[in-house]
Coordinates of C-alpha atoms and ligand atoms in Angstrom, one line a residue:
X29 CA -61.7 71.3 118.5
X30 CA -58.5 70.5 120.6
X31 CA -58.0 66.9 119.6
X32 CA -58.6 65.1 116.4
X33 CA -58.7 61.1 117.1
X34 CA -58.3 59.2 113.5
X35 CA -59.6 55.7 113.5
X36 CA -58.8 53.9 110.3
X37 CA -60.7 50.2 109.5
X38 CA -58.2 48.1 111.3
X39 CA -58.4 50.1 114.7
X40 CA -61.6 49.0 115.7
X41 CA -60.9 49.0 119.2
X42 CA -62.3 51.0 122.1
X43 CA -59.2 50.5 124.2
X44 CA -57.1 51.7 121.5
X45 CA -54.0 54.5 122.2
X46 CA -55.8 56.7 120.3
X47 CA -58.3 57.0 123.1
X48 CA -56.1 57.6 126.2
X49 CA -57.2 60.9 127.7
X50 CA -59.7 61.4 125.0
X51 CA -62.3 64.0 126.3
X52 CA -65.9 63.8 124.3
X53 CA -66.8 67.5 125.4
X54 CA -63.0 68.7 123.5
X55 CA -62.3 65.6 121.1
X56 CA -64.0 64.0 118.3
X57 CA -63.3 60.9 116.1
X58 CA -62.9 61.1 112.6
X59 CA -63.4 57.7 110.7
X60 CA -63.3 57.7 106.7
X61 CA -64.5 55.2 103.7
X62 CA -62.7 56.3 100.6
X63 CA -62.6 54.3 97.1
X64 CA -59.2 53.9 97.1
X65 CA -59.0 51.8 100.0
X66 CA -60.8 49.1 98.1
X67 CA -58.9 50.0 94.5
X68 CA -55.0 50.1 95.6
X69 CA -55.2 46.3 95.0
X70 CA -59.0 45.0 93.8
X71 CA -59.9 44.5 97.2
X72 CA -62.5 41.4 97.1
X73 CA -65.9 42.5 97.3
X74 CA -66.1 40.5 100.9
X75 CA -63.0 42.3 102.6
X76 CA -64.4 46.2 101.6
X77 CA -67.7 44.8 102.8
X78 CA -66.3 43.6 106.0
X79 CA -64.0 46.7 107.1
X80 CA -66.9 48.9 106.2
X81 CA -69.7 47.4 108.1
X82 CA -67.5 46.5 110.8
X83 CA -66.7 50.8 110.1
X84 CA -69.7 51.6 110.6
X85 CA -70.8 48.9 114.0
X86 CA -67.9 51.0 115.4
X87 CA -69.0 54.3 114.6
X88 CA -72.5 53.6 115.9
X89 CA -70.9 52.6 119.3
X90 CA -69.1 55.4 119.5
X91 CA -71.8 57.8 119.2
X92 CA -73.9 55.6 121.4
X93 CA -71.1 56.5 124.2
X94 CA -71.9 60.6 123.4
X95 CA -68.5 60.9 121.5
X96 CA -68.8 62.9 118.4
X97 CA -67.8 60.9 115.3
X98 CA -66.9 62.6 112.3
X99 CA -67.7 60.2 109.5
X100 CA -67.1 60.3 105.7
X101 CA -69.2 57.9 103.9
X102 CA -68.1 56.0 100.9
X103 CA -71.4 57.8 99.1
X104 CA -69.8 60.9 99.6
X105 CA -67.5 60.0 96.9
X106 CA -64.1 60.8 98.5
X107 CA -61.1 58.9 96.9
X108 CA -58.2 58.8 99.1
X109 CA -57.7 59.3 103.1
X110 CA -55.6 62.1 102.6
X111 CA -58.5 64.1 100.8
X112 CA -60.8 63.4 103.6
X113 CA -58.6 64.1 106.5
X114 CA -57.5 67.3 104.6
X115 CA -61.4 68.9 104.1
X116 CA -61.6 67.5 108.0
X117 CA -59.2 69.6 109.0
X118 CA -60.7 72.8 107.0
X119 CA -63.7 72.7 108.7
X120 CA -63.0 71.5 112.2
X121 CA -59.7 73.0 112.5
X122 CA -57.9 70.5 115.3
X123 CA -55.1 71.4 117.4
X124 CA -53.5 68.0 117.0
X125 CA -54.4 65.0 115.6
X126 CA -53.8 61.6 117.6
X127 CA -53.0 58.1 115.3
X128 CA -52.4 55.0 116.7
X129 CA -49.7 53.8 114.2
X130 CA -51.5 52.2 111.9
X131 CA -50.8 48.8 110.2
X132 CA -49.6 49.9 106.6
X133 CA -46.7 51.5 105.7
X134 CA -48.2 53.5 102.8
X135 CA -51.3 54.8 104.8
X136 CA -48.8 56.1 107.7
X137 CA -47.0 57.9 105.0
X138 CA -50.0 59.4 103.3
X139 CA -51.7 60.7 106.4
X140 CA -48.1 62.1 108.0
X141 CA -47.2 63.6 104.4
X142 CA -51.3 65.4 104.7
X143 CA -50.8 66.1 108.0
X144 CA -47.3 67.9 107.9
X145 CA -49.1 69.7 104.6
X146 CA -51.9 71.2 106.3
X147 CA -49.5 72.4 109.3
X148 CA -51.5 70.4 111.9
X149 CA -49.5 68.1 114.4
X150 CA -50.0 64.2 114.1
X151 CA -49.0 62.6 117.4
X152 CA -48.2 59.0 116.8
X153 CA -48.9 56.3 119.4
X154 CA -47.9 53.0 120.2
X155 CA -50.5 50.0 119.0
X156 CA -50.9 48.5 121.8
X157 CA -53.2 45.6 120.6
X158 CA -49.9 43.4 120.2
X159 CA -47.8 41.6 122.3
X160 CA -44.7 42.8 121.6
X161 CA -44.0 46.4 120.0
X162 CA -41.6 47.0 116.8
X163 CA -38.9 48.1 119.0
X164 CA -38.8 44.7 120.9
X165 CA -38.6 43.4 117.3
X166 CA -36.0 45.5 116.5
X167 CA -34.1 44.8 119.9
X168 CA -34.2 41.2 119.5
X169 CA -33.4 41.4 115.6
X170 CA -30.1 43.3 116.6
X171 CA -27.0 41.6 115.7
X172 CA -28.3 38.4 114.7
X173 CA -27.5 36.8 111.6
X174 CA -30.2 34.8 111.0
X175 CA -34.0 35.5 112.3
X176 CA -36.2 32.6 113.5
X177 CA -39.8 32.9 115.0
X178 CA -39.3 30.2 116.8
X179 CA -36.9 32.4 119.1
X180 CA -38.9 35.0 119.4
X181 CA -41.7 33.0 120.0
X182 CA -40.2 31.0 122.9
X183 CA -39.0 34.7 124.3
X184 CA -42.9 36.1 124.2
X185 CA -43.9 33.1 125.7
X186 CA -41.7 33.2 128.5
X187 CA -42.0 37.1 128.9
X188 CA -45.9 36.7 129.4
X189 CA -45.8 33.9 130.9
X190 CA -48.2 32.2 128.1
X191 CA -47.8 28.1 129.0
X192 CA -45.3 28.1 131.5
X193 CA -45.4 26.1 134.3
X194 CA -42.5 27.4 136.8
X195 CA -40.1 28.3 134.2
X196 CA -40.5 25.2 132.0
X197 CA -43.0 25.3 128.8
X198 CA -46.2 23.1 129.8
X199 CA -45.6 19.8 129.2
X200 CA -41.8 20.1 128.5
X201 CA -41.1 21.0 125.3
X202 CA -42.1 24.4 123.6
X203 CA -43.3 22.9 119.8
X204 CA -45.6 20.0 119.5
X205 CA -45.7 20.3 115.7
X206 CA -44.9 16.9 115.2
X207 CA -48.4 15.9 116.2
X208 CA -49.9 18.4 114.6
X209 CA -49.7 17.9 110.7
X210 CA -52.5 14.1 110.5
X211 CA -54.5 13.9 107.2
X212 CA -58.0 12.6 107.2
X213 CA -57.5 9.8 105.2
X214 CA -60.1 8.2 103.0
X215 CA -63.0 8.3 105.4
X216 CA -62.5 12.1 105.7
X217 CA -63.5 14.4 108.6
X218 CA -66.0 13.9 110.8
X219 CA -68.5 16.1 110.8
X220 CA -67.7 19.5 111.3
X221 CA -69.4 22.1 113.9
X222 CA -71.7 24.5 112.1
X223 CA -70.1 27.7 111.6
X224 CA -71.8 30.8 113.8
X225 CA -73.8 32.1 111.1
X226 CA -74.3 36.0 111.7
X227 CA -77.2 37.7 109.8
X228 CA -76.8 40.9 108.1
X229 CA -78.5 43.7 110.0
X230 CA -79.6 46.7 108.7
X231 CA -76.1 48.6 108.2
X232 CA -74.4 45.7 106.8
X233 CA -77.2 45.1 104.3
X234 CA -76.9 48.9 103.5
X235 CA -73.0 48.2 103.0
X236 CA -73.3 45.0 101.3
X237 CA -75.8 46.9 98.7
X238 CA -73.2 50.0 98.4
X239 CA -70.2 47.3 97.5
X240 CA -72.3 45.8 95.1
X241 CA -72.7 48.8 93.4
X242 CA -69.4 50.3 93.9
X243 CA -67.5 47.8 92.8
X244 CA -69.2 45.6 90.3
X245 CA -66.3 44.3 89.0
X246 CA -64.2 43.0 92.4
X247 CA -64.2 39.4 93.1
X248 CA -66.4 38.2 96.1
X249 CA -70.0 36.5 96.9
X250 CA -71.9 39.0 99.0
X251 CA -74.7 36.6 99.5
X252 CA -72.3 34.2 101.4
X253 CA -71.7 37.3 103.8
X254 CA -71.3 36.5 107.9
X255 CA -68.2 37.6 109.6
X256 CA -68.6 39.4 112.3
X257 CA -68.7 43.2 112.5
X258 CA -68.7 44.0 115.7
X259 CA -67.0 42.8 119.0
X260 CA -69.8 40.9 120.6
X261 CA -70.0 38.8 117.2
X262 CA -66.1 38.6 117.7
X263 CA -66.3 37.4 121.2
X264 CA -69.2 34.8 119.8
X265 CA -66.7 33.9 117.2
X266 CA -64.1 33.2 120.0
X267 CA -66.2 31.0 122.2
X268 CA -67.4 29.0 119.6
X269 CA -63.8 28.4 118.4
X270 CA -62.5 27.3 121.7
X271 CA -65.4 25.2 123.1
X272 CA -66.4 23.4 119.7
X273 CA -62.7 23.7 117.2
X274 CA -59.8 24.0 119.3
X275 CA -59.7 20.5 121.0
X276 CA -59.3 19.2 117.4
X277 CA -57.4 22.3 115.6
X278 CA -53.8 21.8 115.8
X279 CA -54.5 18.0 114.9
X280 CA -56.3 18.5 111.6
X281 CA -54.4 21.9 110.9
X282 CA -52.7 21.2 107.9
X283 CA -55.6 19.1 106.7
X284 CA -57.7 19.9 103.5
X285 CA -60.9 18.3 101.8
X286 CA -63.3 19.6 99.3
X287 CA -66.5 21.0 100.0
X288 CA -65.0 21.7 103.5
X289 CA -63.5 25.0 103.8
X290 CA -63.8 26.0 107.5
X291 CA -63.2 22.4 109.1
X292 CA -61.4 22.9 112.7
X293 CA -59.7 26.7 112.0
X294 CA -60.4 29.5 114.2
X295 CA -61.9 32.2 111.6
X296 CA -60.4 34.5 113.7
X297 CA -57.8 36.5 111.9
X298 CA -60.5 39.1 110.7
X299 CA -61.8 40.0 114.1
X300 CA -58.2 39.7 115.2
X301 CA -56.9 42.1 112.7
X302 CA -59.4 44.6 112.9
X303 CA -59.3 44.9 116.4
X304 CA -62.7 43.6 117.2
X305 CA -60.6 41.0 119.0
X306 CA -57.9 41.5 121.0
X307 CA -54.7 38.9 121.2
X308 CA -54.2 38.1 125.1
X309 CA -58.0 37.8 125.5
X310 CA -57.6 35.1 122.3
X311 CA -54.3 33.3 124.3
X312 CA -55.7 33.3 127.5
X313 CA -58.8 31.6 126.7
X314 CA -56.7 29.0 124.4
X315 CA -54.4 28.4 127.8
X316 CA -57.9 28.2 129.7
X317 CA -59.4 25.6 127.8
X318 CA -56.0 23.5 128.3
X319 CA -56.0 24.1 132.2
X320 CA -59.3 23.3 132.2
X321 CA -58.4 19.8 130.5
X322 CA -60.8 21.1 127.4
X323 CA -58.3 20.7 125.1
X324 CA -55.2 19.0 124.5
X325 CA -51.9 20.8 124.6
X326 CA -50.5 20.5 121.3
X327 CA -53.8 21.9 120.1
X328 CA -53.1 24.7 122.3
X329 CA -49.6 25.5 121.6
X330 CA -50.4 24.8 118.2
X331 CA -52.9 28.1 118.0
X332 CA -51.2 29.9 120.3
X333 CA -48.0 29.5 118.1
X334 CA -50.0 31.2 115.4
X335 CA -51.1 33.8 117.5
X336 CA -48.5 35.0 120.0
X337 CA -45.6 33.8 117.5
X338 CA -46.1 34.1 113.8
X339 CA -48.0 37.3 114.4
X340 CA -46.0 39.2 116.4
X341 CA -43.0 37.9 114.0
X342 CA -44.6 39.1 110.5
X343 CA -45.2 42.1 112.0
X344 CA -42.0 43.1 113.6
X345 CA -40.4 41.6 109.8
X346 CA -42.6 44.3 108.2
X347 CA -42.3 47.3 110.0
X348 CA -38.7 47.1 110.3
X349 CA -37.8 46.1 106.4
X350 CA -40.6 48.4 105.2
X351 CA -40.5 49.7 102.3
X352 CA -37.6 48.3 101.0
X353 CA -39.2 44.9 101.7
X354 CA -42.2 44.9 99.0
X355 CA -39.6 45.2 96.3
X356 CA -37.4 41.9 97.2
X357 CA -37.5 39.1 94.7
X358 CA -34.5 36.7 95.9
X359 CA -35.5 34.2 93.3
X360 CA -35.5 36.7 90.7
X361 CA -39.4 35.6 89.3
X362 CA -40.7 37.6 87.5
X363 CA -43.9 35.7 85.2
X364 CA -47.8 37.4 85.9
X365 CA -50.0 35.3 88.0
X366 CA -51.9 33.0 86.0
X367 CA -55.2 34.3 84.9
X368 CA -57.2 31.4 86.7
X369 CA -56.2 33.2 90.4
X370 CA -59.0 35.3 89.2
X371 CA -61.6 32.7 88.1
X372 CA -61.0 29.2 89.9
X373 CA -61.5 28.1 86.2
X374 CA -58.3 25.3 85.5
X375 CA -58.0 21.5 85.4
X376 CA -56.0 21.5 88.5
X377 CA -58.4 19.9 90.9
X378 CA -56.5 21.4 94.2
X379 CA -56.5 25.2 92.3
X380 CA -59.9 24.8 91.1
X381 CA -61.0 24.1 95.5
X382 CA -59.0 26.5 97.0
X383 CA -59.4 29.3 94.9
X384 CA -62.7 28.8 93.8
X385 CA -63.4 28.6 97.9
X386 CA -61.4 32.1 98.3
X387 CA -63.2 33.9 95.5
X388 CA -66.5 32.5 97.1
X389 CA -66.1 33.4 100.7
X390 CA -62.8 35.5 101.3
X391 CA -61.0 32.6 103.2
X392 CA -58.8 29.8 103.1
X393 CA -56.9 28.4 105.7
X394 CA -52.9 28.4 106.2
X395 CA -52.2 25.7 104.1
X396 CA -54.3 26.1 101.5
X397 CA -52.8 29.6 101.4
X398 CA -49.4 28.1 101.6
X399 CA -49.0 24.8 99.9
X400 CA -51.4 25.5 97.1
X401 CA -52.0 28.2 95.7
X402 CA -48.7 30.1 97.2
X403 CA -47.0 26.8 96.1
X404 CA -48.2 26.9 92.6
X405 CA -46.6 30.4 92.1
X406 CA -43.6 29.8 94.0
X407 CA -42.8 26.9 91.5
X408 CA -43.9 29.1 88.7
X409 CA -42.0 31.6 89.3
X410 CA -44.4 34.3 89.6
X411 CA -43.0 37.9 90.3
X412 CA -43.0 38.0 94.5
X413 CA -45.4 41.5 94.0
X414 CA -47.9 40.5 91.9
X415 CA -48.8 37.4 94.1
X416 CA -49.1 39.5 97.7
X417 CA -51.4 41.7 95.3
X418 CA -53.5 38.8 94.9
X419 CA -53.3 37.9 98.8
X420 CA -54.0 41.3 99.4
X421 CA -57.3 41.3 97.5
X422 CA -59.0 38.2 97.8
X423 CA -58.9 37.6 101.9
X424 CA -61.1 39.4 104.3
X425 CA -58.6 39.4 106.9
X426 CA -55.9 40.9 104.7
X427 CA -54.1 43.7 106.1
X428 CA -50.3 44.8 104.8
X429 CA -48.8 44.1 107.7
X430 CA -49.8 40.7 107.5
X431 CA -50.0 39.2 104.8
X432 CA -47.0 40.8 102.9
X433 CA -44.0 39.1 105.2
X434 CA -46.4 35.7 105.2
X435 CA -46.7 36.1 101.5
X436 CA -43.5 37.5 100.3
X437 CA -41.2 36.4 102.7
X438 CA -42.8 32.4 104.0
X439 CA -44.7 31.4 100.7
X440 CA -42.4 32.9 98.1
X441 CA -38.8 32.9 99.7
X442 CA -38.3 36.0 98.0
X443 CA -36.7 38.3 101.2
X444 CA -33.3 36.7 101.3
X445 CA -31.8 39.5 99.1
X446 CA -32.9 43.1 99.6
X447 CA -34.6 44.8 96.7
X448 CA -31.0 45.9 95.3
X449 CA -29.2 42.4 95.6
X450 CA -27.3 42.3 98.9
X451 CA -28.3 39.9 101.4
X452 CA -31.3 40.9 103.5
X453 CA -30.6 42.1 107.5
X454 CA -31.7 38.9 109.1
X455 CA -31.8 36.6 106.2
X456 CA -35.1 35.4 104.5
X457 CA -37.9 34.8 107.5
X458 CA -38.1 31.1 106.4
X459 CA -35.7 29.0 106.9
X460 CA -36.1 27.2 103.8
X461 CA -38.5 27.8 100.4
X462 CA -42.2 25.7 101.2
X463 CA -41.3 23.9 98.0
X464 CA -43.0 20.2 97.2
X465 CA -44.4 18.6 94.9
X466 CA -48.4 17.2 94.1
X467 CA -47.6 14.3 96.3
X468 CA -47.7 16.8 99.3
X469 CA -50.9 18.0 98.4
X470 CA -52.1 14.5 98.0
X471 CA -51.4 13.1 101.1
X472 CA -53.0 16.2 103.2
X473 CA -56.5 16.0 101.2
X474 CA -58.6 14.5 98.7
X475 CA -58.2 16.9 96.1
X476 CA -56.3 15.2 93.5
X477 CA -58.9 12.3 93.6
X478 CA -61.0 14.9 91.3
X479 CA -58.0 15.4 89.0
X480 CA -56.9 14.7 85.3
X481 CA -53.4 14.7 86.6
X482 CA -51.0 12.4 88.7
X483 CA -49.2 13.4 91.5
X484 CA -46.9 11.4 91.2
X485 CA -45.9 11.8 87.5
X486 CA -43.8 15.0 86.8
X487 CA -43.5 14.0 83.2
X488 CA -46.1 13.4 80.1
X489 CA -49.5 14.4 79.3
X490 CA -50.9 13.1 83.0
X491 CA -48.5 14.3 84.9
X492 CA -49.5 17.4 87.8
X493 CA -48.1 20.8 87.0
X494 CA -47.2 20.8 90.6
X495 CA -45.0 17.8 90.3
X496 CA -43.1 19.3 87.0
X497 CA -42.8 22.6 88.4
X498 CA -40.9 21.1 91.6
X499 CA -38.0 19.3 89.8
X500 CA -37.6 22.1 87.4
X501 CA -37.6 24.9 90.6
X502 CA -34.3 22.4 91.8
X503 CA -32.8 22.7 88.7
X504 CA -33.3 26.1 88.0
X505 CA -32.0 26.9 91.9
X506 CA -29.8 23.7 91.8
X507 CA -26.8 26.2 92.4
X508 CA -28.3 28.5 94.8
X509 CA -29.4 25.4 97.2
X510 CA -27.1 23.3 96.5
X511 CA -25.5 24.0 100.4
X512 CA -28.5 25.1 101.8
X513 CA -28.8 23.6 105.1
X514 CA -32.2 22.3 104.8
X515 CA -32.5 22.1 100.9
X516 CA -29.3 20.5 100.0
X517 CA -30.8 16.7 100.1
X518 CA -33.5 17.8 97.9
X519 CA -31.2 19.0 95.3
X520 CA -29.3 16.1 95.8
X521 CA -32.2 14.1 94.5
X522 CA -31.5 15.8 90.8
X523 CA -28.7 13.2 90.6
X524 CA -31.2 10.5 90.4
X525 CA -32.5 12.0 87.1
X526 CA -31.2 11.2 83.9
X527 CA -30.3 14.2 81.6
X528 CA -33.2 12.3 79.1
X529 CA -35.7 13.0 82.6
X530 CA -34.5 16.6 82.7
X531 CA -35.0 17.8 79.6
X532 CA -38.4 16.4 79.5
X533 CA -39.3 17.8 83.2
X534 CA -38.1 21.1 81.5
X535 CA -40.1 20.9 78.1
X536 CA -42.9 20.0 80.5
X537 CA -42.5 22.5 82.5
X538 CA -42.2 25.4 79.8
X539 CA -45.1 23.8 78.5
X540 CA -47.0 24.6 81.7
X541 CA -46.0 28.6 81.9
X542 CA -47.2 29.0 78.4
X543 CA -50.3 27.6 79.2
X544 CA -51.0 29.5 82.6
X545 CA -49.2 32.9 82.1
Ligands
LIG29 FE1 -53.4 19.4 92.4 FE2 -51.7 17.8 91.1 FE3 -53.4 16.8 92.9 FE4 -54.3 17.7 90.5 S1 -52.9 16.0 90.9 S2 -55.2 18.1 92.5 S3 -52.9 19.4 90.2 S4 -51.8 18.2 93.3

């Protein structure tokens, strides 16, 4: 065999690197399921069930093009990729193996450390399903002090040429956040579009079965299964999301409501990250729709912002601050995650929805992810590691890359300071901690209609945890804020607390870690 081509569950991509001169009369493919892929964190039942189906779709296609796939099925009991790649190699004896560089830092390690130990080479290659590549990250990250994805946004943008009329942004401005963040208010959303509802065929029932038995214990409804699992259902996915959510997205964005956990988002990020999907076919039809006076333009920005900017910013932050950058904790938290992240089982209303939602189906939307239940821990005080651990698990469109920077770094301000103390090269990713209190999360659903407690008490027996936790995070960061640029009003706002207020916000507050932690 001359080459080997590895395709790990997040490459799913025909076009990939990997593939460049591939020849199916000297090549093969070599694709593995192995338990520990699905054990490293608890992987939700949903998101080992997805990358395995989606696995297997892949394989199928493969094969169906006359390449030779060389497949290790989770029933074969393998544990780790560096087993199977290892007894690959025994028996097929490759000249090389070819890796597009894949999107965790611990699997490039383990399959470069197997590689280099069975005496084979492993040529690396460039991912090109992104935008940008780390060494643009890295280029642009140079000598700055201070890293914003807003910059590096606005350079993508400009560099592909992704709403720009002449050399102006459409419309004249590059951010149309500001009319972006509307609530429902008390009449609630109008009705949403049905979700495209993909029924399991006969491999994903197979895998669904396997999961079940495999991993008994993981969190994750299987009978709520759809995503899709191959690139057709992607493309589906994507035409559904532009003709029938995008017009109203970026208006209802930040928007949440119970019973209603899809409501104008994309569903996307799966198919995105595992390559079903590819990001300038994703942008381009977004920019379409808005040419095509389909959809508004702060819609349109507003997705593409996720897309073209966030992603391609997380994922420069990660594979330039990796590894160092799992270990940071700025804030110094260290409590476990409460129990209930588990079970959806508390009294707060907004914790019970959202996480009872994520166990459910594998999905939330950014800010539930952000202003709930990362909120919740931030205030906490929650050690930075075992929350991505948590983000890791339950989501099916977790991957490392990913979610770590948006977890550790955006929802938990915890990248400021390197693992060992000293200020981090480009300074925390955002540019302040997402910290607020119940009244935030009162004003962007209905969730605390459903509640025993007040948002807008921080003290006694009614008052929300969320609330409590706020004014005792600015006391207990008073000193580290208290010049912060954009935090120093809201430590201000201490002063208007008498020290009676304060010690009861704090016996209040310890009152609330003993009960969650
Ligand atoms: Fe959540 Fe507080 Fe509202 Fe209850 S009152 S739903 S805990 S924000």
């Amino acid at each position: 065999l001359r080459h080997l081509v590895l395709v790990l569950g997040d490459q799913l991509d025909h076009s990939s690197s990997a593939f460049d001169g591939f020849d199916p009369q000297h090549d093969a493919l070599w694709m593995a399921e192995v338990s520990q892929e699905s054990t490293h964190v608890p992987s939700s039942k949903l998101r080992s069930a997805l990358f395995l189906s989606a696995m297997r779709h892949f394989a199928s296609a493969c094969r169906a093009r006359g390449w030779r796939v060389h497949y290790t099925p989770l029933e074969a009991g393998v544990a780790t990729l560096a087993d199977a790649l290892a007894a690959a190699v025994a028996r097929l004896r490759p000249q090389r193996l070819i890796l597009t560089a894949p999107g965790e830092w611990r699997v490039l390690q383990a399959l470069r450390t197997t590689a280099r130990a069975l005496g084979v080479p492993l040529e690396l290659r460039e991912d090109r399903h992104f935008f940008s590549t780390v060494r643009d990250f890295a280029a642009h990250a140079r000598g700055r002090k201070q890293l914003r994805m807003e910059h590096f946004y606005r350079a993508l943008r400009q560099r592909h040429r992704v709403l720009i009329d002449g050399d102006q942004p459409c419309g004249g401005r590059w951010n149309f956040d500001t009319e972006n963040r509307a609530a429902f208010g008390p009449a609630g959303p109008p009705p949403v579009p049905a979700r495209v509802h993909f029924s399991p065929d006969a491999t994903t029932r197979e895998v669904l079965t396997l999961v079940d038995q495999r991993f008994p214990g993981h969190v994750g409804d299987l009978a709520t299964f759809d995503w899709p699992v191959t690139r057709e259902q992607a493309l589906l996915t994507l035409k559904r999301f532009i003709d029938e959510r995008l017009p109203y997205f970026g208006h209802w964005q930040d928007a949440m409501w119970r019973g209603e956990p899809w409501l104008w988002h994309s569903q996307l990020s799966a198919a995105l990250n595992l390559k079903l999907l590819n990001p300038r076919e994703v942008v381009a039809a977004a920019e379409a729709a808005y040419r095509a006076g389909t959809a508004p333009l702060a819609s349109v920005e507003g997705f593409i912002r996720q897309v073209l900017g966030w992603r391609e910013y997380v994922r420069g932050i990660y594979w330039t601050q990796m590894p160092e950058y799992l270990d940071r904790n700025a804030l110094d938290a260290h409590l476990p995650l409460p129990a209930f992240y588990w079970t959806g089982e508390t009294e707060m209303a907004c914790l019970r929805e959202v996480i009872g939602q994520t166990l459910r189906l594998g999905y939330a939307h950014h800010i539930q992810r952000l202003m709930v239940t990362g909120l919740l821990a931030l205030l906490l005080g929650v050690a930075p590691k075992a929350v991505h651990t948590w983000y890791l698990s339950v989501y099916v469109d977790a991957v490392e890359w990913v979610e770590l920077p948006n977890v550790l770094g955006m929802s938990q301000f915890a990248d400021g300071l390197t693992a060992d103390g000293r200020p981090a090269p480009g300074g925390p990713m955002a540019s302040k901690p997402y910290a607020a209190t119940g009244q935030y999360i009162a004003r962007m659903s209905n969730y605390c209609s459903a509640c025993r407690y007040r948002p807008h008490q921080r003290t006694g027996d009614t008052a929300c945890p969320f609330t409590t936790l706020y004014w005792d995070f600015l006391m207990r960061h008073a000193k580290r804020f208290a010049s912060h640029p954009r935090m120093a009003l809201q430590v201000k706002n201490l002063a208007r607390l008498s020290a009676e207020e304060r010690a009861a916000i704090r016996a209040r507050a310890d009152e609330i870690r003993r009960a969650v932690t």
